[in-house]
mmCIF file of N, CA and C in Angstrom:
data_model
loop_
_atom_site.group_PDB
_atom_site.id
_atom_site.type_symbol
_atom_site.label_atom_id
_atom_site.label_comp_id
_atom_site.label_asym_id
_atom_site.label_seq_id
_atom_site.Cartn_x
_atom_site.Cartn_y
_atom_site.Cartn_z
ATOM 1 N N MET A 834 122.669 7.386 218.587
ATOM 2 C CA MET A 834 123.729 7.534 219.426
ATOM 3 C C MET A 834 124.923 6.829 219.099
ATOM 4 N N GLY A 835 124.727 5.551 218.500
ATOM 5 C CA GLY A 835 125.901 4.839 217.956
ATOM 6 C C GLY A 835 127.012 4.689 218.887
ATOM 7 N N ILE A 836 128.050 5.497 218.432
ATOM 8 C CA ILE A 836 129.352 5.338 219.231
ATOM 9 C C ILE A 836 129.229 5.825 220.644
ATOM 10 N N ALA A 837 128.500 6.799 220.868
ATOM 11 C CA ALA A 837 128.230 7.409 222.251
ATOM 12 C C ALA A 837 127.743 6.395 223.209
ATOM 13 N N ALA A 838 126.606 5.733 222.645
ATOM 14 C CA ALA A 838 125.952 4.547 223.508
ATOM 15 C C ALA A 838 126.854 3.572 223.857
ATOM 16 N N SER A 839 127.831 3.217 222.849
ATOM 17 C CA SER A 839 128.698 2.024 223.225
ATOM 18 C C SER A 839 129.798 2.451 224.418
ATOM 19 N N LYS A 840 129.918 3.681 224.715
ATOM 20 C CA LYS A 840 130.835 4.260 225.747
ATOM 21 C C LYS A 840 130.159 4.203 227.174
ATOM 22 N N THR A 841 128.793 4.121 227.297
ATOM 23 C CA THR A 841 128.218 4.241 228.526
ATOM 24 C C THR A 841 128.186 2.875 229.244
ATOM 25 N N ASN A 842 128.183 2.915 230.532
ATOM 26 C CA ASN A 842 128.095 1.644 231.371
ATOM 27 C C ASN A 842 126.708 1.364 231.807
ATOM 28 N N SER A 843 125.688 2.128 231.267
ATOM 29 C CA SER A 843 124.283 1.782 231.631
ATOM 30 C C SER A 843 123.619 2.008 230.499
ATOM 31 N N THR A 844 122.221 1.508 230.721
ATOM 32 C CA THR A 844 121.230 1.524 229.500
ATOM 33 C C THR A 844 120.643 2.982 229.352
ATOM 34 N N VAL A 845 120.767 3.483 228.206
ATOM 35 C CA VAL A 845 120.072 4.782 228.012
ATOM 36 C C VAL A 845 118.662 4.505 227.800
ATOM 37 N N TYR A 846 117.830 5.465 228.400
ATOM 38 C CA TYR A 846 116.395 5.219 228.324
ATOM 39 C C TYR A 846 115.723 5.389 226.813
ATOM 40 N N ARG A 847 116.016 6.564 226.517
ATOM 41 C CA ARG A 847 115.495 7.083 225.048
ATOM 42 C C ARG A 847 116.513 7.870 224.303
ATOM 43 N N VAL A 848 116.406 7.633 222.903
ATOM 44 C CA VAL A 848 117.132 8.484 222.017
ATOM 45 C C VAL A 848 116.046 8.745 220.846
ATOM 46 N N THR A 849 116.180 10.086 220.560
ATOM 47 C CA THR A 849 115.451 10.387 219.243
ATOM 48 C C THR A 849 116.388 10.554 218.056
ATOM 49 N N GLY A 850 116.302 9.957 217.170
ATOM 50 C CA GLY A 850 116.993 10.341 215.930
ATOM 51 C C GLY A 850 116.432 11.024 214.841
ATOM 52 N N LEU A 851 116.968 12.178 214.602
ATOM 53 C CA LEU A 851 116.302 13.150 213.657
ATOM 54 C C LEU A 851 117.083 13.043 212.315
ATOM 55 N N ASP A 852 116.404 12.375 211.357
ATOM 56 C CA ASP A 852 117.111 11.955 210.033
ATOM 57 C C ASP A 852 118.477 11.540 210.266
ATOM 58 N N PRO A 853 118.672 10.186 210.952
ATOM 59 C CA PRO A 853 120.108 9.795 210.994
ATOM 60 C C PRO A 853 120.792 9.706 209.663
ATOM 61 N N ALA A 854 121.991 10.039 209.568
ATOM 62 C CA ALA A 854 122.743 10.244 208.484
ATOM 63 C C ALA A 854 122.918 8.987 207.597
ATOM 64 N N ARG A 855 122.872 9.102 206.474
ATOM 65 C CA ARG A 855 123.138 7.828 205.566
ATOM 66 C C ARG A 855 124.556 7.882 204.949
ATOM 67 N N PRO A 856 125.017 8.891 204.388
ATOM 68 C CA PRO A 856 126.318 8.979 203.912
ATOM 69 C C PRO A 856 127.379 8.668 204.877
ATOM 70 N N PHE A 857 128.281 7.840 204.475
ATOM 71 C CA PHE A 857 129.451 7.249 205.295
ATOM 72 C C PHE A 857 129.050 6.306 206.288
ATOM 73 N N PHE A 858 127.680 6.151 206.522
ATOM 74 C CA PHE A 858 127.248 5.043 207.374
ATOM 75 C C PHE A 858 126.639 3.879 206.748
ATOM 76 N N GLU A 859 126.076 4.138 205.580
ATOM 77 C CA GLU A 859 125.635 3.114 204.788
ATOM 78 C C GLU A 859 126.384 2.725 203.715
ATOM 79 N N PHE A 860 127.075 3.602 203.109
ATOM 80 C CA PHE A 860 128.118 3.420 202.048
ATOM 81 C C PHE A 860 129.336 4.158 202.417
ATOM 82 N N PRO A 861 130.373 3.541 202.611
ATOM 83 C CA PRO A 861 130.598 2.107 202.838
ATOM 84 C C PRO A 861 129.868 1.647 204.068
ATOM 85 N N PRO A 862 129.453 0.408 204.197
ATOM 86 C CA PRO A 862 129.047 -0.010 205.531
ATOM 87 C C PRO A 862 129.815 0.046 206.718
ATOM 88 N N GLN A 863 129.330 0.463 207.829
ATOM 89 C CA GLN A 863 130.032 0.697 209.045
ATOM 90 C C GLN A 863 129.467 -0.419 210.061
ATOM 91 N N GLU A 864 130.507 -0.596 211.096
ATOM 92 C CA GLU A 864 130.296 -1.647 212.068
ATOM 93 C C GLU A 864 128.890 -1.113 212.683
ATOM 94 N N MET A 865 128.070 -2.079 213.300
ATOM 95 C CA MET A 865 126.881 -1.810 213.923
ATOM 96 C C MET A 865 127.055 -0.751 214.916
ATOM 97 N N PHE A 866 128.086 -0.785 215.768
ATOM 98 C CA PHE A 866 128.181 0.162 216.838
ATOM 99 C C PHE A 866 128.302 1.581 216.471
ATOM 100 N N ALA A 867 128.701 1.772 215.170
ATOM 101 C CA ALA A 867 128.986 3.112 214.656
ATOM 102 C C ALA A 867 127.785 3.913 214.216
ATOM 103 N N LYS A 868 126.624 3.274 214.061
ATOM 104 C CA LYS A 868 125.432 4.035 213.634
ATOM 105 C C LYS A 868 124.292 3.645 214.667
ATOM 106 N N LEU A 869 123.184 4.598 214.592
ATOM 107 C CA LEU A 869 122.106 4.446 215.476
ATOM 108 C C LEU A 869 121.414 3.126 214.989
ATOM 109 N N ASP A 870 120.813 2.532 216.110
ATOM 110 C CA ASP A 870 119.978 1.358 215.965
ATOM 111 C C ASP A 870 119.082 1.042 217.169
ATOM 112 N N SER A 871 118.111 0.261 217.054
ATOM 113 C CA SER A 871 117.268 0.030 218.132
ATOM 114 C C SER A 871 117.933 -0.546 219.375
ATOM 115 N N SER A 872 119.123 -1.068 219.274
ATOM 116 C CA SER A 872 119.687 -1.593 220.583
ATOM 117 C C SER A 872 120.341 -0.447 221.292
ATOM 118 N N ASP A 873 120.277 0.750 220.858
ATOM 119 C CA ASP A 873 120.999 1.951 221.533
ATOM 120 C C ASP A 873 120.412 2.437 222.783
ATOM 121 N N ALA A 874 119.190 2.110 223.035
ATOM 122 C CA ALA A 874 118.413 2.610 224.166
ATOM 123 C C ALA A 874 117.118 1.735 224.373
ATOM 124 N N GLU A 875 116.408 1.934 225.479
ATOM 125 C CA GLU A 875 115.241 1.157 225.687
ATOM 126 C C GLU A 875 114.131 1.475 224.661
ATOM 127 N N ILE A 876 114.154 2.803 224.221
ATOM 128 C CA ILE A 876 113.151 3.303 223.245
ATOM 129 C C ILE A 876 114.121 4.287 222.194
ATOM 130 N N VAL A 877 114.170 3.838 220.830
ATOM 131 C CA VAL A 877 114.744 4.684 220.017
ATOM 132 C C VAL A 877 113.632 4.948 218.874
ATOM 133 N N ASP A 878 113.391 6.291 218.913
ATOM 134 C CA ASP A 878 112.356 6.752 217.949
ATOM 135 C C ASP A 878 113.117 7.590 217.035
ATOM 136 N N VAL A 879 112.818 7.263 215.577
ATOM 137 C CA VAL A 879 113.545 7.920 214.588
ATOM 138 C C VAL A 879 112.513 8.719 213.750
ATOM 139 N N ILE A 880 112.864 9.775 213.296
ATOM 140 C CA ILE A 880 112.096 10.613 212.312
ATOM 141 C C ILE A 880 112.829 10.771 211.041
ATOM 142 N N HIS A 881 112.111 10.122 209.938
ATOM 143 C CA HIS A 881 112.827 10.073 208.672
ATOM 144 C C HIS A 881 112.271 11.336 207.750
ATOM 145 N N THR A 882 112.961 12.224 207.413
ATOM 146 C CA THR A 882 112.462 13.307 206.496
ATOM 147 C C THR A 882 113.132 13.400 205.259
ATOM 148 N N CYS A 883 114.261 12.643 205.081
ATOM 149 C CA CYS A 883 114.974 12.792 203.947
ATOM 150 C C CYS A 883 115.537 11.378 203.572
ATOM 151 N N ALA A 884 114.427 10.388 203.656
ATOM 152 C CA ALA A 884 114.756 8.999 203.436
ATOM 153 C C ALA A 884 115.250 8.744 202.127
ATOM 154 N N GLY A 885 116.388 7.945 202.088
ATOM 155 C CA GLY A 885 116.917 7.473 200.731
ATOM 156 C C GLY A 885 118.015 8.491 200.262
ATOM 157 N N LEU A 886 117.851 9.723 200.588
ATOM 158 C CA LEU A 886 118.739 10.617 199.942
ATOM 159 C C LEU A 886 120.094 11.015 200.909
ATOM 160 N N LEU A 887 119.682 11.547 202.081
ATOM 161 C CA LEU A 887 120.699 11.923 203.200
ATOM 162 C C LEU A 887 120.500 11.071 204.338
ATOM 163 N N GLY A 888 119.321 10.571 204.393
ATOM 164 C CA GLY A 888 119.005 9.709 205.724
ATOM 165 C C GLY A 888 118.525 8.446 205.332
ATOM 166 N N PHE A 889 118.726 7.549 206.176
ATOM 167 C CA PHE A 889 118.373 6.212 206.185
ATOM 168 C C PHE A 889 116.982 6.010 205.731
ATOM 169 N N GLU A 890 116.694 5.006 204.873
ATOM 170 C CA GLU A 890 115.280 4.761 204.475
ATOM 171 C C GLU A 890 114.740 3.599 205.187
ATOM 172 N N GLU A 891 115.393 2.614 205.456
ATOM 173 C CA GLU A 891 114.894 1.528 206.280
ATOM 174 C C GLU A 891 114.665 1.906 207.793
ATOM 175 N N ALA A 892 113.836 1.308 208.431
ATOM 176 C CA ALA A 892 113.502 1.451 209.831
ATOM 177 C C ALA A 892 114.754 0.957 210.619
ATOM 178 N N ILE A 893 115.148 1.838 211.457
ATOM 179 C CA ILE A 893 116.249 1.558 212.313
ATOM 180 C C ILE A 893 116.102 1.581 213.814
ATOM 181 N N GLY A 894 114.952 2.231 214.221
ATOM 182 C CA GLY A 894 114.548 2.264 215.518
ATOM 183 C C GLY A 894 113.616 1.442 216.035
ATOM 184 N N THR A 895 113.215 1.490 217.343
ATOM 185 C CA THR A 895 112.155 0.832 217.868
ATOM 186 C C THR A 895 110.691 1.210 217.302
ATOM 187 N N VAL A 896 110.711 2.561 217.079
ATOM 188 C CA VAL A 896 109.629 3.247 216.321
ATOM 189 C C VAL A 896 110.135 4.218 215.346
ATOM 190 N N ASP A 897 109.616 4.083 214.006
ATOM 191 C CA ASP A 897 110.115 5.017 213.086
ATOM 192 C C ASP A 897 108.955 5.722 212.443
ATOM 193 N N PHE A 898 109.136 7.081 212.258
ATOM 194 C CA PHE A 898 108.131 7.910 211.625
ATOM 195 C C PHE A 898 108.585 8.473 210.379
ATOM 196 N N TYR A 899 107.690 8.622 209.489
ATOM 197 C CA TYR A 899 108.070 9.048 208.178
ATOM 198 C C TYR A 899 107.158 10.199 207.689
ATOM 199 N N PRO A 900 107.307 11.487 208.216
ATOM 200 C CA PRO A 900 106.474 12.573 207.816
ATOM 201 C C PRO A 900 106.509 12.737 206.217
ATOM 202 N N ASN A 901 105.306 12.985 205.691
ATOM 203 C CA ASN A 901 105.058 13.109 204.241
ATOM 204 C C ASN A 901 105.705 11.836 203.584
ATOM 205 N N ALA A 902 105.605 10.786 204.168
ATOM 206 C CA ALA A 902 106.054 9.419 203.636
ATOM 207 C C ALA A 902 107.634 9.426 203.619
ATOM 208 N N GLY A 903 108.379 10.410 204.229
ATOM 209 C CA GLY A 903 109.761 10.447 204.404
ATOM 210 C C GLY A 903 110.492 10.714 203.070
ATOM 211 N N ILE A 904 109.517 11.045 202.112
ATOM 212 C CA ILE A 904 110.135 11.385 200.748
ATOM 213 C C ILE A 904 111.005 12.613 200.538
ATOM 214 N N ALA A 905 112.073 12.484 199.959
ATOM 215 C CA ALA A 905 112.896 13.527 199.916
ATOM 216 C C ALA A 905 112.853 14.015 198.428
ATOM 217 N N PRO A 906 112.984 15.423 198.344
ATOM 218 C CA PRO A 906 113.007 16.394 199.295
ATOM 219 C C PRO A 906 111.572 16.699 199.810
ATOM 220 N N GLN A 907 111.506 17.146 201.048
ATOM 221 C CA GLN A 907 110.282 17.539 201.769
ATOM 222 C C GLN A 907 109.732 18.833 201.092
ATOM 223 N N PRO A 908 108.435 19.134 200.990
ATOM 224 C CA PRO A 908 107.895 20.406 200.509
ATOM 225 C C PRO A 908 108.775 21.661 201.102
ATOM 226 N N GLY A 909 109.115 22.551 200.155
ATOM 227 C CA GLY A 909 109.838 23.704 200.733
ATOM 228 C C GLY A 909 111.432 23.447 200.638
ATOM 229 N N CYS A 910 111.815 22.307 200.470
ATOM 230 C CA CYS A 910 113.274 21.852 200.549
ATOM 231 C C CYS A 910 113.723 21.209 199.134
ATOM 232 N N GLU A 911 113.211 21.715 198.226
ATOM 233 C CA GLU A 911 113.526 21.083 196.857
ATOM 234 C C GLU A 911 115.007 21.616 196.454
ATOM 235 N N ASP A 912 115.406 22.791 196.912
ATOM 236 C CA ASP A 912 116.945 23.055 196.534
ATOM 237 C C ASP A 912 117.915 21.968 197.001
ATOM 238 N N ILE A 913 117.684 21.189 197.927
ATOM 239 C CA ILE A 913 118.666 20.314 198.434
ATOM 240 C C ILE A 913 119.008 19.248 197.318
ATOM 241 N N VAL A 914 118.085 18.970 196.392
ATOM 242 C CA VAL A 914 118.351 18.178 195.222
ATOM 243 C C VAL A 914 119.490 18.668 194.383
ATOM 244 N N LYS A 915 119.579 19.966 194.130
ATOM 245 C CA LYS A 915 120.596 20.647 193.389
ATOM 246 C C LYS A 915 122.036 20.235 193.898
ATOM 247 N N PHE A 916 122.155 20.004 195.128
ATOM 248 C CA PHE A 916 123.384 19.892 195.898
ATOM 249 C C PHE A 916 123.760 18.277 195.918
ATOM 250 N N PHE A 917 122.774 17.475 196.120
ATOM 251 C CA PHE A 917 123.007 16.246 196.356
ATOM 252 C C PHE A 917 122.386 15.077 195.363
ATOM 253 N N GLY A 918 121.759 15.630 194.327
ATOM 254 C CA GLY A 918 121.007 14.822 193.446
ATOM 255 C C GLY A 918 119.756 13.943 193.965
ATOM 256 N N SER A 919 119.206 13.324 193.181
ATOM 257 C CA SER A 919 118.106 12.365 193.504
ATOM 258 C C SER A 919 118.028 11.121 192.740
#
């Protein structure tokens, strides 16, 4: 939720992050309020399916899931490497 969460006057109960974006949030580093983190809601669950390539590799939620170990590219998505490298 990042910026959106910082604009609310109340605590958000739950946020689900689906492959939180890495480009322009990690390189160059952004202010903490600009990207999703565990303080954005009471529960922040994050699903990392492109860890280290287009999505954050490190755990940034209160609970983080790594389907297929979060390895990029996921089976069936090999063509993404042609566009972004690995």
